[in-house]
XYZ file of C-alpha atoms in Angstrom:
581
model
C 28.783 114.934 55.261
C 31.629 114.379 57.689
C 29.180 113.334 60.504
C 27.479 110.781 58.300
C 30.928 109.390 57.289
C 32.119 109.111 60.909
C 28.806 107.490 61.967
C 29.226 104.985 59.230
C 32.652 103.999 60.255
C 31.568 103.833 63.837
C 28.787 101.395 62.905
C 31.171 99.108 61.106
C 33.665 99.154 63.967
C 31.040 98.156 66.475
C 29.617 95.234 64.475
C 30.808 91.683 65.495
C 33.560 90.187 63.369
C 33.766 86.584 62.177
C 36.131 84.168 63.872
C 38.205 84.028 60.751
C 38.621 87.855 60.661
C 39.483 87.931 64.371
C 42.186 85.276 63.790
C 43.453 87.189 60.807
C 43.515 90.437 62.858
C 45.542 88.850 65.572
C 47.980 87.477 63.064
C 48.289 90.886 61.322
C 48.985 92.532 64.721
C 51.626 90.035 65.567
C 53.462 90.025 62.264
C 55.542 93.172 62.794
C 56.921 91.645 65.904
C 58.323 88.564 64.291
C 60.859 87.712 61.620
C 60.255 86.817 57.995
C 60.439 83.055 58.361
C 58.073 83.123 61.284
C 55.677 85.185 59.204
C 55.558 82.417 56.551
C 54.915 79.758 59.190
C 52.055 81.737 60.685
C 50.470 82.428 57.281
C 50.602 78.679 56.431
C 49.112 77.869 59.805
C 46.317 80.310 59.283
C 45.630 78.828 55.806
C 45.460 75.248 57.132
C 43.247 76.353 60.000
C 40.894 78.085 57.565
C 40.749 74.952 55.312
C 40.079 72.697 58.305
C 37.351 75.039 59.501
C 35.643 75.180 56.084
C 35.872 71.424 55.701
C 34.250 70.970 59.121
C 31.428 73.291 58.098
C 30.979 71.375 54.862
C 30.743 68.013 56.594
C 28.578 69.025 59.512
C 26.256 71.359 57.780
C 26.191 71.063 53.987
C 26.422 67.238 53.404
C 25.575 66.041 56.867
C 22.279 64.465 55.692
C 23.917 62.675 52.767
C 26.613 61.097 54.836
C 24.124 60.182 57.499
C 22.007 58.358 54.928
C 25.073 56.529 53.552
C 26.064 55.411 57.026
C 22.543 54.224 57.693
C 22.419 52.363 54.422
C 25.692 50.496 55.199
C 24.103 48.935 58.282
C 20.666 48.372 56.758
C 19.369 45.220 55.103
C 16.370 45.471 52.758
C 14.558 42.847 50.720
C 11.196 41.773 49.374
C 9.378 38.937 51.149
C 7.551 36.639 48.836
C 3.944 35.565 49.628
C 2.898 31.938 49.766
C 1.642 31.239 46.259
C -1.776 29.527 46.079
C -2.063 25.792 45.537
C -3.562 24.337 42.350
C -5.751 21.247 42.911
C -7.297 18.861 40.400
C -10.988 18.148 40.398
C -10.486 15.481 43.048
C -8.474 17.628 45.396
C -5.039 16.234 44.368
C -2.266 18.740 44.539
C -0.948 19.774 41.121
C 1.221 22.750 42.163
C 2.144 24.062 45.584
C 4.733 26.295 47.330
C 7.074 24.942 49.937
C 9.488 26.604 52.369
C 12.915 27.414 50.920
C 16.003 29.442 51.744
C 17.600 32.055 49.505
C 21.317 32.436 50.198
C 23.097 35.679 49.301
C 26.428 37.343 49.984
C 27.917 40.817 50.542
C 31.213 40.575 48.649
C 32.578 43.531 50.667
C 32.377 41.506 53.874
C 33.793 38.279 52.556
C 37.274 38.059 54.142
C 38.497 34.852 52.407
C 37.029 34.612 48.921
C 38.779 31.345 47.910
C 38.032 29.576 51.224
C 34.407 30.750 51.258
C 33.950 29.581 47.641
C 35.311 26.126 48.471
C 33.013 25.847 51.576
C 29.930 26.886 49.543
C 30.704 24.359 46.813
C 31.040 21.644 49.473
C 27.700 22.516 50.985
C 25.739 23.306 47.771
C 27.527 21.417 45.081
C 28.998 22.945 41.985
C 32.470 24.366 41.289
C 34.330 26.670 43.676
C 35.290 28.897 40.760
C 31.608 29.741 40.120
C 31.142 30.882 43.678
C 34.487 32.689 43.679
C 33.336 34.715 40.645
C 30.236 35.808 42.596
C 32.132 36.680 45.740
C 34.627 38.708 43.828
C 32.150 41.094 42.217
C 33.112 44.688 42.778
C 30.825 47.678 43.245
C 28.015 45.715 44.871
C 27.025 44.587 48.347
C 24.476 41.992 47.208
C 24.802 38.856 45.051
C 22.635 35.749 45.056
C 24.538 32.567 45.951
C 21.498 30.306 45.499
C 17.859 31.252 45.250
C 15.151 29.111 46.675
C 17.561 26.475 47.982
C 16.317 23.522 50.022
C 15.883 24.473 53.723
C 18.410 21.763 54.574
C 20.942 23.312 52.199
C 20.485 26.690 53.901
C 21.081 25.052 57.330
C 24.322 23.496 56.111
C 25.627 26.804 54.930
C 24.506 28.563 58.106
C 26.422 26.075 60.150
C 29.638 27.166 58.332
C 29.333 30.760 59.832
C 30.945 32.239 56.777
C 31.665 36.000 56.787
C 29.429 37.968 54.441
C 26.969 35.111 53.750
C 23.326 35.781 54.671
C 19.920 34.122 54.360
C 16.320 34.996 53.498
C 13.320 32.861 54.256
C 11.675 32.080 50.878
C 9.286 29.688 49.066
C 9.698 27.468 46.066
C 7.136 26.051 43.588
C 6.852 22.301 43.397
C 4.949 20.149 40.887
C 4.384 16.721 42.459
C 3.167 15.079 39.263
C 6.101 16.113 37.019
C 5.140 16.146 33.399
C 1.617 14.861 33.944
C -0.596 17.772 33.155
C 2.474 20.074 33.043
C 1.433 21.874 29.920
C -1.997 22.770 31.413
C -0.646 23.725 34.864
C 2.310 25.745 33.444
C 5.258 26.887 35.550
C 6.623 29.845 37.514
C 9.962 31.598 37.241
C 12.281 32.086 40.257
C 10.554 35.356 41.129
C 7.274 33.545 41.595
C 5.553 34.828 38.422
C 3.488 32.494 36.259
C 5.074 32.057 32.833
C 2.864 29.565 30.979
C -0.370 27.649 31.395
C -2.724 28.162 34.303
C 0.081 29.528 36.417
C 0.140 32.431 33.977
C -3.625 32.583 33.360
C -4.441 32.911 37.056
C -1.209 34.564 38.182
C -3.062 37.466 39.816
C -5.075 35.065 41.982
C -2.318 32.673 42.820
C 0.547 35.101 43.429
C -0.754 37.274 46.232
C 1.106 40.494 47.136
C 4.752 40.714 48.036
C 5.891 42.276 51.385
C 8.890 44.344 52.344
C 11.438 44.007 55.162
C 13.968 46.706 56.168
C 16.107 46.311 59.298
C 19.324 47.539 60.810
C 22.057 44.874 61.041
C 24.936 44.486 63.441
C 28.598 43.860 62.992
C 28.196 40.421 61.403
C 25.262 41.444 59.330
C 22.542 39.950 61.528
C 19.464 42.010 62.150
C 19.602 43.968 65.491
C 16.903 42.789 67.847
C 14.225 45.468 68.113
C 15.894 47.389 65.314
C 13.323 46.744 62.613
C 12.499 49.903 60.745
C 9.810 48.721 58.361
C 7.947 45.479 57.731
C 5.012 45.062 55.399
C 3.717 41.492 55.601
C 3.204 39.599 52.359
C -0.436 38.704 51.438
C -0.684 35.033 50.436
C -2.261 34.016 47.142
C -5.535 32.054 46.789
C -5.861 28.379 45.904
C -7.758 27.214 42.867
C -9.403 23.920 41.893
C -9.352 23.061 38.214
C -11.250 20.572 36.069
C -8.227 18.466 35.177
C -8.390 14.831 36.428
C -4.800 13.952 36.954
C -5.545 10.201 36.744
C -7.285 10.512 33.365
C -4.660 13.038 32.281
C -1.975 10.413 32.865
C -4.002 7.885 30.869
C -4.414 10.320 28.008
C -0.750 11.190 27.879
C 0.355 7.579 27.873
C -2.178 6.701 25.148
C -0.967 9.617 23.013
C 2.751 8.748 23.507
C 2.175 5.027 22.701
C -0.188 5.836 19.814
C 2.228 8.311 18.212
C 5.004 5.738 18.372
C 2.828 3.320 16.471
C 1.817 5.962 13.943
C 5.483 6.948 13.650
C 5.276 10.663 14.537
C 6.386 12.780 17.468
C 3.521 15.198 17.019
C 0.208 14.232 18.649
C -2.430 15.844 20.800
C -5.616 15.086 22.687
C -8.489 16.826 24.484
C -11.183 15.364 26.669
C -14.074 17.666 27.590
C -17.412 17.305 29.369
C -19.888 18.302 26.686
C -22.513 19.198 29.296
C -20.397 21.542 31.376
C -17.292 22.555 29.322
C -14.931 21.215 31.985
C -11.724 19.965 30.426
C -10.727 16.657 32.062
C -7.468 16.200 30.097
C -5.398 17.942 27.430
C -1.968 17.458 26.118
C 0.309 17.694 23.106
C 3.698 16.212 22.298
C 6.357 16.838 23.353
C 5.263 17.009 26.975
C 6.597 19.585 29.445
C 7.845 18.895 32.976
C 7.479 22.100 35.096
C 9.566 20.480 37.801
C 12.503 20.165 35.388
C 12.343 22.926 32.841
C 16.016 22.474 31.875
C 15.188 19.124 30.212
C 11.916 20.266 28.619
C 11.978 20.516 24.852
C 11.317 23.706 22.811
C 7.656 23.929 21.901
C 6.516 21.827 24.794
C 5.175 24.664 26.898
C 1.707 24.935 25.199
C -1.201 22.552 24.557
C -1.186 22.848 20.753
C -4.714 21.544 20.490
C -5.765 24.875 22.118
C -3.180 27.284 20.722
C -2.579 26.167 17.117
C -4.974 26.137 14.196
C -5.084 23.561 11.455
C -7.246 22.606 8.487
C -9.643 20.037 10.080
C -10.218 17.935 7.020
C -12.987 15.324 7.204
C -14.000 15.866 10.854
C -15.417 19.125 9.496
C -17.804 17.126 7.256
C -20.022 16.682 10.293
C -20.574 20.517 10.205
C -21.526 20.336 6.552
C -23.849 17.370 7.267
C -25.463 19.299 10.128
C -26.043 22.313 7.811
C -27.632 20.068 5.180
C -29.926 18.387 7.693
C -31.001 21.716 9.304
C -31.759 23.071 5.782
C -34.159 20.079 5.344
C -32.743 19.429 1.890
C -31.753 15.831 2.639
C -32.263 13.125 5.213
C -29.629 10.520 6.142
C -31.139 8.124 3.590
C -31.523 10.627 0.742
C -29.445 9.627 -2.260
C -27.189 11.612 -4.555
C -25.284 10.657 -7.677
C -21.555 11.032 -6.951
C -19.191 10.936 -9.850
C -15.596 9.895 -9.198
C -14.535 13.524 -9.505
C -16.001 16.989 -10.115
C -14.553 20.265 -11.306
C -15.070 23.958 -10.435
C -13.161 27.060 -11.217
C -10.426 25.043 -12.988
C -9.887 22.835 -9.919
C -10.745 19.130 -9.618
C -12.178 17.502 -6.480
C -11.919 13.733 -5.945
C -12.085 11.315 -3.016
C -9.009 10.053 -1.156
C -9.706 6.541 -2.472
C -10.180 5.882 -6.131
C -13.703 4.714 -6.941
C -16.207 4.498 -9.761
C -19.162 6.800 -10.287
C -21.907 5.762 -7.854
C -25.025 6.841 -6.063
C -24.649 7.327 -2.298
C -26.945 8.196 0.632
C -25.935 11.097 2.799
C -25.171 8.569 5.536
C -22.865 6.668 3.147
C -21.166 9.848 2.061
C -20.224 10.467 5.728
C -19.376 6.778 6.264
C -16.908 6.717 3.390
C -15.827 10.224 3.929
C -16.491 11.208 0.276
C -15.232 14.672 -0.656
C -17.239 14.630 -3.862
C -20.419 13.574 -2.119
C -20.264 16.161 0.680
C -19.392 18.912 -1.819
C -22.393 18.164 -4.059
C -24.736 17.687 -1.098
C -23.667 21.016 0.452
C -24.050 22.765 -2.910
C -27.536 21.353 -3.360
C -28.547 22.557 0.122
C -27.023 25.946 -0.534
C -23.545 27.073 0.522
C -25.226 29.897 2.520
C -26.460 27.251 4.948
C -22.902 26.003 5.553
C -21.675 29.597 6.066
C -24.523 30.122 8.501
C -23.584 27.021 10.471
C -19.947 28.110 10.699
C -20.993 31.377 12.196
C -23.817 30.020 14.419
C -21.534 27.305 15.852
C -18.695 29.828 16.234
C -16.254 27.499 14.431
C -13.659 30.134 13.612
C -14.008 32.084 16.862
C -12.031 31.628 20.063
C -13.940 29.486 22.495
C -13.088 31.681 25.493
C -11.199 28.897 27.223
C -9.193 30.114 30.220
C -5.796 29.150 28.780
C -3.257 31.636 27.469
C -2.618 31.896 23.748
C -5.782 30.337 22.381
C -5.746 30.273 18.553
C -8.625 31.485 16.433
C -9.693 30.047 13.067
C -10.336 31.667 9.697
C -12.632 31.249 6.764
C -12.983 33.345 3.658
C -15.797 35.991 3.808
C -18.905 34.447 2.198
C -19.110 37.148 -0.434
C -15.798 35.936 -1.837
C -16.855 32.250 -1.985
C -16.797 30.686 -5.427
C -17.952 27.159 -6.062
C -14.539 25.692 -5.425
C -14.309 27.507 -2.018
C -17.698 26.094 -1.061
C -16.564 22.621 -2.066
C -13.259 22.874 -0.189
C -14.779 24.204 2.977
C -17.365 21.475 2.970
C -14.742 18.853 3.454
C -12.513 20.884 5.773
C -10.009 22.592 3.487
C -9.714 26.377 3.086
C -10.903 26.789 6.641
C -8.768 26.754 9.814
C -9.895 25.902 13.329
C -8.326 24.622 16.513
C -8.956 21.092 17.724
C -10.697 22.584 20.771
C -13.133 24.354 18.511
C -13.975 21.076 16.855
C -14.353 19.480 20.315
C -16.812 22.231 21.283
C -18.866 21.635 18.100
C -19.045 17.827 18.625
C -19.889 18.546 22.295
C -22.870 20.631 21.100
C -24.099 17.705 18.993
C -23.764 15.430 22.022
C -25.387 18.039 24.283
C -28.684 18.465 22.353
C -27.681 21.735 20.655
C -26.380 23.524 23.752
C -22.861 24.929 23.257
C -20.712 25.294 26.385
C -17.563 27.292 27.118
C -14.504 25.091 27.531
C -12.720 25.890 30.750
C -10.375 24.706 33.457
C -11.158 26.789 36.598
C -13.904 25.236 38.776
C -13.664 27.129 42.086
C -11.632 29.034 44.602
C -11.790 26.777 47.701
C -10.827 29.462 50.294
C -13.634 31.784 49.326
C -16.093 29.142 48.145
C -16.468 31.039 44.856
C -17.624 28.745 42.024
C -16.750 29.758 38.503
C -19.606 30.283 36.006
C -19.448 30.163 32.254
C -21.874 31.083 29.490
C -23.833 28.455 27.433
C -25.723 29.035 24.265
C -28.468 27.182 22.499
C -27.223 27.224 18.902
C -29.824 24.855 17.433
C -33.267 23.535 18.546
C -33.558 21.197 15.632
C -33.930 17.915 17.578
C -34.523 15.984 14.337
C -31.259 17.158 12.759
C -29.321 16.472 15.959
C -30.717 12.928 16.229
C -30.031 12.250 12.557
C -26.466 13.472 12.749
C -25.762 11.430 15.853
C -27.219 8.372 13.972
C -24.914 9.130 11.007
C -21.834 9.577 13.244
C -22.646 6.231 14.845
C -22.681 4.666 11.447
C -19.197 6.109 10.676
C -17.964 3.950 13.635
C -20.012 0.805 12.993
C -19.811 0.715 9.125
C -17.372 3.389 8.020
C -13.884 4.658 8.600
C -14.104 4.840 12.364
C -14.407 1.203 13.323
C -11.346 1.036 15.507
C -12.720 3.825 17.732
C -15.630 1.689 18.926
C -15.907 0.820 22.618
C -17.545 -2.499 23.224
C -21.002 -2.074 24.645
C -21.156 1.640 24.052
C -22.597 3.626 21.131
C -19.561 5.647 20.065
C -20.312 8.434 17.550
C -17.527 10.268 15.653
C -15.700 11.180 12.516
C -12.252 10.441 11.124
C -10.013 12.927 9.320
C -7.089 12.650 6.905
C -6.313 16.214 6.065
C -3.672 17.509 3.718
C -0.958 19.702 5.318
C -0.596 23.205 3.960
C 2.947 24.017 2.748
C 4.704 27.278 3.601
C 5.502 27.541 -0.072
C 1.857 27.269 -1.040
C -0.317 24.268 -1.899
C 0.012 21.128 0.209
C 2.873 18.854 1.291
C 3.270 15.547 -0.547
C 2.864 12.244 1.211
C 1.975 13.397 4.729
C -1.323 14.224 6.384
C -2.844 15.485 9.635
C -4.912 12.649 11.131
C -7.766 13.081 13.585
C -10.759 11.574 15.226
C -13.387 13.434 17.245
C -16.245 11.674 18.991
C -18.329 10.813 22.020
C -20.566 8.104 23.545
C -24.164 8.821 22.697
C -26.407 9.255 25.719
C -23.508 8.822 28.210
C -24.056 9.454 31.906
C -20.717 11.444 31.839
C -20.926 13.211 28.574
C -17.326 13.282 27.481
C -16.196 14.301 23.934
C -12.636 13.429 22.900
C -10.300 14.566 20.083
C -7.143 12.807 19.141
C -4.818 14.164 16.457
C -1.491 13.225 14.826
C 0.439 15.564 12.563
C 2.383 14.930 9.352
C 2.018 11.161 9.077
C 1.572 8.748 6.187
C -1.979 8.241 4.861
C -2.445 4.682 6.052
C -2.290 5.575 9.785
C -5.259 6.131 12.141
C -5.799 7.842 15.512
C -8.958 5.803 16.279
C -7.121 3.286 18.423
C -5.843 6.068 20.649
C -9.417 7.416 21.040
C -10.522 3.862 21.923
C -7.829 3.486 24.617
C -8.764 6.887 26.172
C -12.544 6.346 26.149
C -12.232 2.702 27.385
C -10.281 3.977 30.501
C -12.765 6.797 30.988
C -15.711 4.386 30.924
C -14.123 2.330 33.698
C -12.939 5.248 35.744
C -16.283 7.125 35.777
C -18.604 4.063 35.600
C -20.159 5.537 32.469
C -23.515 4.188 31.355
C -25.446 5.067 28.189
C -29.106 5.369 27.547
């Protein structure tokens, strides 16, 4: 037992002692030789030495990596590099949207030595109030604030020349729209981060935007990158260009015609669409108010969408062409077949009458369309069978989205056929109780002009850099050549002998149908004294097979949109040298 005890003590005595214990031992050995006050001094010295030693160990061992990272961060600049966004061209190669060089100016408030003086200098170079810049430069708890994003390169150069402490620069790009509001709703716009927000900028954002890069570098005393000190750089990948079907010249014509036409009609709500019935390419589209992507601050609320694509409405009498086509396809009547049409009819406790008062009379199907008789088209549709109208609505996809490549397309609605009563059938036959978009009506009229072949309305034509050409589905929805010919003949009569006379273009067989539709009220029923007007039509046998819709919302009954159609199609005839067979 004693030997084991002695061996154990010997083992401890021979083991190395820590520096702290050696220092403590020396102090203990010295204490008997000094006085009481000296002992206190030595103890305090030993305590401070121990604290200093432990702090040194803490800094150099325990948190060394953390402090090293913080030191590195303080001399490192890191930011995202934006790719060059793809250019949007119209069908003739005219630039509609493009990205140009710009300079983003930012500050590190920590490094700004004279806040007030720097703020005054920035205001002098960039404009604005010094107080606004002073607020940015005085921000606490941050080492990065934007002074001006996507500034003109010349503005960046002016600020650089000032050599202001804590002010830095990033090469950037900025989106420009050379045509201003012309086509702005279709083209859309981007935010300051380069993301598409509306229109085709949003629809094709993934194609146009590209992939952002990164840049991380060490910077010197004044914040400039150290030559050769780049730690990481991932190059940005530029976006692709696209060519779209819009014709900016015709677009300008359409917009001006709508603006002037709506002033005459006394409304600020109007829209138009021009589409090639053979291809589905949309040459022009707009709605009021217009949007200027180059000046979004002055653009009005609700201007960012083409309402003829995104908003549904009750089409009214332009829908009578659908009913007429269903009647002709059912082989129940020809254009010259007659029907007795009383001044009004009743069904399910509701009365149906024409917009104009008239006596009981016998009308041909052609005359029913010419005079836009609600009673006549109701009775003719009933005689043919409401099921044929329901079939036509489905076959012509009149309440379905067209698939147009534009964000926010609206879709229509009609009551399930099993729930149709007689009054529903009557109402739908003249365009009430059913909702569609103007673009859906354009597609239907395009099908009539295109010998029963329905196309997909679209804007994208190609991607010039890759040579890729966009393709879209078509569908043969009717092969009844006789019905198509008869309906075109009847729509021609509407323009020559009926309600659409002001739409006619001299020397060209314009076919189309007018509409004066009641406006549904949010409280139920319809609004009093105002109507949604419209005209949809085309030139029969045209070499460039354009179909055009013009609409005006909530206007008095006596107005017409046919003069606006005439102005648009007259210009198109000249621009494209259109001929007709």
